[in-house]
Amino acid sequence: MRRKDLDEDRIRECLTGALLQLMKEKEFGAVSVGEIAERAGVHRATFYRHFRSKEDVLRAFLSQIFKGAAGNREMLQKDFSSFIMPVFQALYDKRELILLLHRAGLSGLFMDALKDYFDLNGQREAPGREKTGADGREKTSGAGLLEEYRTAYRIGGIYSCLLLWFSHGMAETPEEMTRIAASM
């Protein structure tokens, strides 16, 4: 049965849900775009109007989870625990699906989600960021440079903690994970 009269968000939700259901049934690599579209009740062309690839579907899924965590960028400097706790909680709330991605060898997708959550690329407007040279490339200096490296370091650490947490089957609570991450 084909779905009609769905808004863009609902179509994306149907496609995401279809992919996640299929991943419970078989290996990620064995899932075709055609199967995803069929399970979602849309045409294959509809899939490509909304996503470039199966990985793109999962990036959007993770982005939604991280957006739901709603970290306040200002909290990052003031209270790291309050900034990162919502991430651990949001992932824990979806642990069955998160572990599904991990077991499928797709844990690398979490790095992009973390960069977005920490707004690593959004730091372009941070103090200490300036245009230089004829090529127009940006250069960071002073406190802005230190903050950019500090954020990148934290992202790498959190990512490594997530991988270890996933390998433990997410047995630790979000509170425990927050304490662990904040202690480093």
mmCIF file of C-alpha atoms in Angstrom:
data_model
loop_
_atom_site.group_PDB
_atom_site.id
_atom_site.type_symbol
_atom_site.label_atom_id
_atom_site.label_comp_id
_atom_site.label_asym_id
_atom_site.label_seq_id
_atom_site.Cartn_x
_atom_site.Cartn_y
_atom_site.Cartn_z
ATOM 1 C CA MET A 1 0.000 0.000 0.000
ATOM 2 C CA ARG A 2 1.457 3.372 -1.033
ATOM 3 C CA ARG A 3 1.213 6.277 1.339
ATOM 4 C CA LYS A 4 -0.131 9.523 -0.043
ATOM 5 C CA ASP A 5 -0.629 12.997 1.316
ATOM 6 C CA LEU A 6 2.170 12.755 3.886
ATOM 7 C CA ASP A 7 4.179 15.815 4.816
ATOM 8 C CA GLU A 8 7.959 15.811 4.391
ATOM 9 C CA ASP A 9 8.705 15.084 8.047
ATOM 10 C CA ARG A 10 6.311 12.156 8.145
ATOM 11 C CA ILE A 11 7.840 10.650 5.004
ATOM 12 C CA ARG A 12 11.314 10.918 6.546
ATOM 13 C CA GLU A 13 10.011 9.263 9.728
ATOM 14 C CA CYS A 14 8.471 6.405 7.706
ATOM 15 C CA LEU A 15 11.695 5.846 5.784
ATOM 16 C CA THR A 16 13.773 5.926 8.959
ATOM 17 C CA GLY A 17 11.435 3.536 10.745
ATOM 18 C CA ALA A 18 11.476 1.187 7.759
ATOM 19 C CA LEU A 19 15.281 1.085 7.652
ATOM 20 C CA LEU A 20 15.540 0.451 11.386
ATOM 21 C CA GLN A 21 12.954 -2.354 11.166
ATOM 22 C CA LEU A 22 14.806 -3.968 8.287
ATOM 23 C CA MET A 23 18.102 -3.731 10.182
ATOM 24 C CA LYS A 24 16.530 -5.829 12.924
ATOM 25 C CA GLU A 25 15.818 -8.504 10.316
ATOM 26 C CA LYS A 26 19.047 -8.542 8.304
ATOM 27 C CA GLU A 27 22.501 -7.036 7.868
ATOM 28 C CA PHE A 28 22.671 -3.342 6.989
ATOM 29 C CA GLY A 29 24.568 -4.062 3.767
ATOM 30 C CA ALA A 30 21.871 -6.478 2.641
ATOM 31 C CA VAL A 31 19.099 -3.880 2.988
ATOM 32 C CA SER A 32 18.257 -2.191 -0.314
ATOM 33 C CA VAL A 33 16.772 1.241 -0.871
ATOM 34 C CA GLY A 34 13.919 -0.458 -2.710
ATOM 35 C CA GLU A 35 13.119 -2.540 0.384
ATOM 36 C CA ILE A 36 13.190 0.551 2.593
ATOM 37 C CA ALA A 37 10.817 2.399 0.272
ATOM 38 C CA GLU A 38 8.490 -0.580 0.003
ATOM 39 C CA ARG A 39 8.397 -1.048 3.794
ATOM 40 C CA ALA A 40 7.747 2.684 4.223
ATOM 41 C CA GLY A 41 4.953 2.561 1.651
ATOM 42 C CA VAL A 42 6.528 5.069 -0.732
ATOM 43 C CA HIS A 43 8.184 4.942 -4.137
ATOM 44 C CA ARG A 44 11.925 4.423 -4.437
ATOM 45 C CA ALA A 45 12.223 7.897 -6.001
ATOM 46 C CA THR A 46 10.679 9.339 -2.833
ATOM 47 C CA PHE A 47 13.556 7.884 -0.837
ATOM 48 C CA TYR A 48 16.046 9.773 -3.001
ATOM 49 C CA ARG A 49 14.080 13.013 -2.725
ATOM 50 C CA HIS A 50 14.676 12.884 1.021
ATOM 51 C CA PHE A 51 17.993 11.070 1.484
ATOM 52 C CA ARG A 52 21.149 10.458 -0.518
ATOM 53 C CA SER A 53 21.906 7.057 1.029
ATOM 54 C CA LYS A 54 21.013 4.610 3.776
ATOM 55 C CA GLU A 55 23.764 6.177 5.908
ATOM 56 C CA ASP A 56 22.138 9.567 5.379
ATOM 57 C CA VAL A 57 18.918 8.173 6.883
ATOM 58 C CA LEU A 58 20.848 7.102 9.972
ATOM 59 C CA ARG A 59 22.691 10.436 10.236
ATOM 60 C CA ALA A 60 19.312 12.188 10.257
ATOM 61 C CA PHE A 61 18.047 9.729 12.874
ATOM 62 C CA LEU A 62 21.035 10.439 15.131
ATOM 63 C CA SER A 63 20.732 14.158 14.522
ATOM 64 C CA GLN A 64 17.139 14.026 15.782
ATOM 65 C CA ILE A 65 18.224 12.164 18.910
ATOM 66 C CA PHE A 66 20.955 14.683 19.619
ATOM 67 C CA LYS A 67 18.664 17.635 18.899
ATOM 68 C CA GLY A 68 16.289 16.159 21.460
ATOM 69 C CA ALA A 69 19.113 16.335 23.976
ATOM 70 C CA ALA A 70 19.054 20.136 23.476
ATOM 71 C CA GLY A 71 22.417 21.071 24.916
ATOM 72 C CA ASN A 72 22.955 24.703 25.762
ATOM 73 C CA ARG A 73 26.325 25.736 24.265
ATOM 74 C CA GLU A 74 26.931 28.145 27.153
ATOM 75 C CA MET A 75 26.653 25.222 29.597
ATOM 76 C CA LEU A 76 29.630 23.553 27.933
ATOM 77 C CA GLN A 77 32.042 25.927 29.653
ATOM 78 C CA LYS A 78 30.122 26.393 32.907
ATOM 79 C CA ASP A 79 28.890 22.898 33.709
ATOM 80 C CA PHE A 80 30.083 20.135 31.394
ATOM 81 C CA SER A 81 28.012 17.509 33.227
ATOM 82 C CA SER A 82 24.773 19.399 32.558
ATOM 83 C CA PHE A 83 25.757 19.782 28.911
ATOM 84 C CA ILE A 84 26.615 16.119 28.252
ATOM 85 C CA MET A 85 24.065 14.352 30.496
ATOM 86 C CA PRO A 86 21.181 14.890 28.017
ATOM 87 C CA VAL A 87 23.230 13.115 25.314
ATOM 88 C CA PHE A 88 23.775 10.035 27.439
ATOM 89 C CA GLN A 89 20.116 10.044 28.485
ATOM 90 C CA ALA A 90 18.810 10.448 24.930
ATOM 91 C CA LEU A 91 21.001 7.602 23.671
ATOM 92 C CA TYR A 92 20.065 5.414 26.632
ATOM 93 C CA ASP A 93 16.374 6.007 25.943
ATOM 94 C CA LYS A 94 16.923 4.599 22.426
ATOM 95 C CA ARG A 95 19.506 1.990 23.434
ATOM 96 C CA GLU A 96 17.974 -0.867 21.451
ATOM 97 C CA LEU A 97 18.329 1.124 18.222
ATOM 98 C CA ILE A 98 21.694 2.603 19.212
ATOM 99 C CA LEU A 99 23.103 -0.862 19.852
ATOM 100 C CA LEU A 100 21.633 -2.001 16.545
ATOM 101 C CA LEU A 101 23.703 0.674 14.773
ATOM 102 C CA HIS A 102 26.788 -0.258 16.772
ATOM 103 C CA ARG A 103 26.466 -3.969 15.972
ATOM 104 C CA ALA A 104 26.031 -3.079 12.296
ATOM 105 C CA GLY A 105 29.443 -1.372 12.353
ATOM 106 C CA LEU A 106 27.958 2.105 11.992
ATOM 107 C CA SER A 107 29.304 3.676 15.175
ATOM 108 C CA GLY A 108 31.339 6.122 13.110
ATOM 109 C CA LEU A 109 28.121 8.025 12.413
ATOM 110 C CA PHE A 110 28.117 9.149 16.042
ATOM 111 C CA MET A 111 31.192 11.329 15.469
ATOM 112 C CA ASP A 112 29.298 13.622 13.081
ATOM 113 C CA ALA A 113 26.379 13.817 15.508
ATOM 114 C CA LEU A 114 28.745 14.773 18.333
ATOM 115 C CA LYS A 115 30.418 17.457 16.218
ATOM 116 C CA ASP A 116 27.011 18.947 15.506
ATOM 117 C CA TYR A 117 25.938 18.718 19.139
ATOM 118 C CA PHE A 118 29.120 20.399 20.340
ATOM 119 C CA ASP A 119 28.755 22.849 17.454
ATOM 120 C CA LEU A 120 32.390 22.331 16.498
ATOM 121 C CA ASN A 121 31.829 23.726 13.024
ATOM 122 C CA GLY A 122 29.626 26.522 14.407
ATOM 123 C CA GLN A 123 32.568 27.905 16.310
ATOM 124 C CA ARG A 124 33.448 29.784 13.148
ATOM 125 C CA GLU A 125 31.797 32.868 14.651
ATOM 126 C CA ALA A 126 33.704 32.484 17.918
ATOM 127 C CA PRO A 127 35.939 35.287 19.186
ATOM 128 C CA GLY A 128 39.465 34.924 17.855
ATOM 129 C CA ARG A 129 38.266 33.700 14.442
ATOM 130 C CA GLU A 130 39.288 35.963 11.589
ATOM 131 C CA LYS A 131 39.737 35.971 7.822
ATOM 132 C CA THR A 132 43.312 36.045 6.629
ATOM 133 C CA GLY A 133 45.200 36.100 3.360
ATOM 134 C CA ALA A 134 44.079 36.373 -0.221
ATOM 135 C CA ASP A 135 42.623 32.873 -0.139
ATOM 136 C CA GLY A 136 40.073 33.969 2.477
ATOM 137 C CA ARG A 137 40.806 30.980 4.694
ATOM 138 C CA GLU A 138 39.927 31.375 8.339
ATOM 139 C CA LYS A 139 42.480 31.356 11.079
ATOM 140 C CA THR A 140 41.847 30.989 14.779
ATOM 141 C CA SER A 141 44.092 32.623 17.315
ATOM 142 C CA GLY A 142 44.390 33.092 21.058
ATOM 143 C CA ALA A 143 41.522 31.934 23.257
ATOM 144 C CA GLY A 144 39.442 30.945 20.217
ATOM 145 C CA LEU A 145 42.135 28.517 19.092
ATOM 146 C CA LEU A 146 42.410 26.949 22.532
ATOM 147 C CA GLU A 147 38.631 26.569 22.761
ATOM 148 C CA GLU A 148 38.446 24.957 19.329
ATOM 149 C CA TYR A 149 41.061 22.360 20.304
ATOM 150 C CA ARG A 150 39.462 21.808 23.718
ATOM 151 C CA THR A 151 36.114 21.089 22.051
ATOM 152 C CA ALA A 152 37.685 18.718 19.515
ATOM 153 C CA TYR A 153 39.453 16.903 22.354
ATOM 154 C CA ARG A 154 36.203 16.521 24.292
ATOM 155 C CA ILE A 155 34.386 15.220 21.232
ATOM 156 C CA GLY A 156 37.056 12.568 20.707
ATOM 157 C CA GLY A 157 36.891 11.552 24.358
ATOM 158 C CA ILE A 158 33.103 11.359 24.436
ATOM 159 C CA TYR A 159 33.121 9.375 21.187
ATOM 160 C CA SER A 160 35.575 6.865 22.672
ATOM 161 C CA CYS A 161 33.463 6.627 25.825
ATOM 162 C CA LEU A 162 30.376 5.987 23.680
ATOM 163 C CA LEU A 163 32.118 3.165 21.815
ATOM 164 C CA LEU A 164 33.148 1.539 25.079
ATOM 165 C CA TRP A 165 29.664 2.045 26.519
ATOM 166 C CA PHE A 166 28.123 0.431 23.446
ATOM 167 C CA SER A 167 30.538 -2.503 23.722
ATOM 168 C CA HIS A 168 29.299 -2.968 27.322
ATOM 169 C CA GLY A 169 25.742 -3.123 26.015
ATOM 170 C CA MET A 170 25.063 0.317 27.545
ATOM 171 C CA ALA A 171 24.964 -1.327 30.969
ATOM 172 C CA GLU A 172 26.060 1.846 32.760
ATOM 173 C CA THR A 173 23.377 4.423 33.486
ATOM 174 C CA PRO A 174 23.433 7.871 31.874
ATOM 175 C CA GLU A 175 24.327 9.302 35.289
ATOM 176 C CA GLU A 176 27.321 6.977 35.567
ATOM 177 C CA MET A 177 28.432 7.850 32.048
ATOM 178 C CA THR A 178 28.128 11.561 32.823
ATOM 179 C CA ARG A 179 30.298 11.181 35.929
ATOM 180 C CA ILE A 180 32.864 9.214 33.955
ATOM 181 C CA ALA A 181 32.969 11.734 31.102
ATOM 182 C CA ALA A 182 33.097 14.755 33.410
ATOM 183 C CA SER A 183 35.943 13.267 35.453
ATOM 184 C CA MET A 184 38.322 13.233 32.490
#
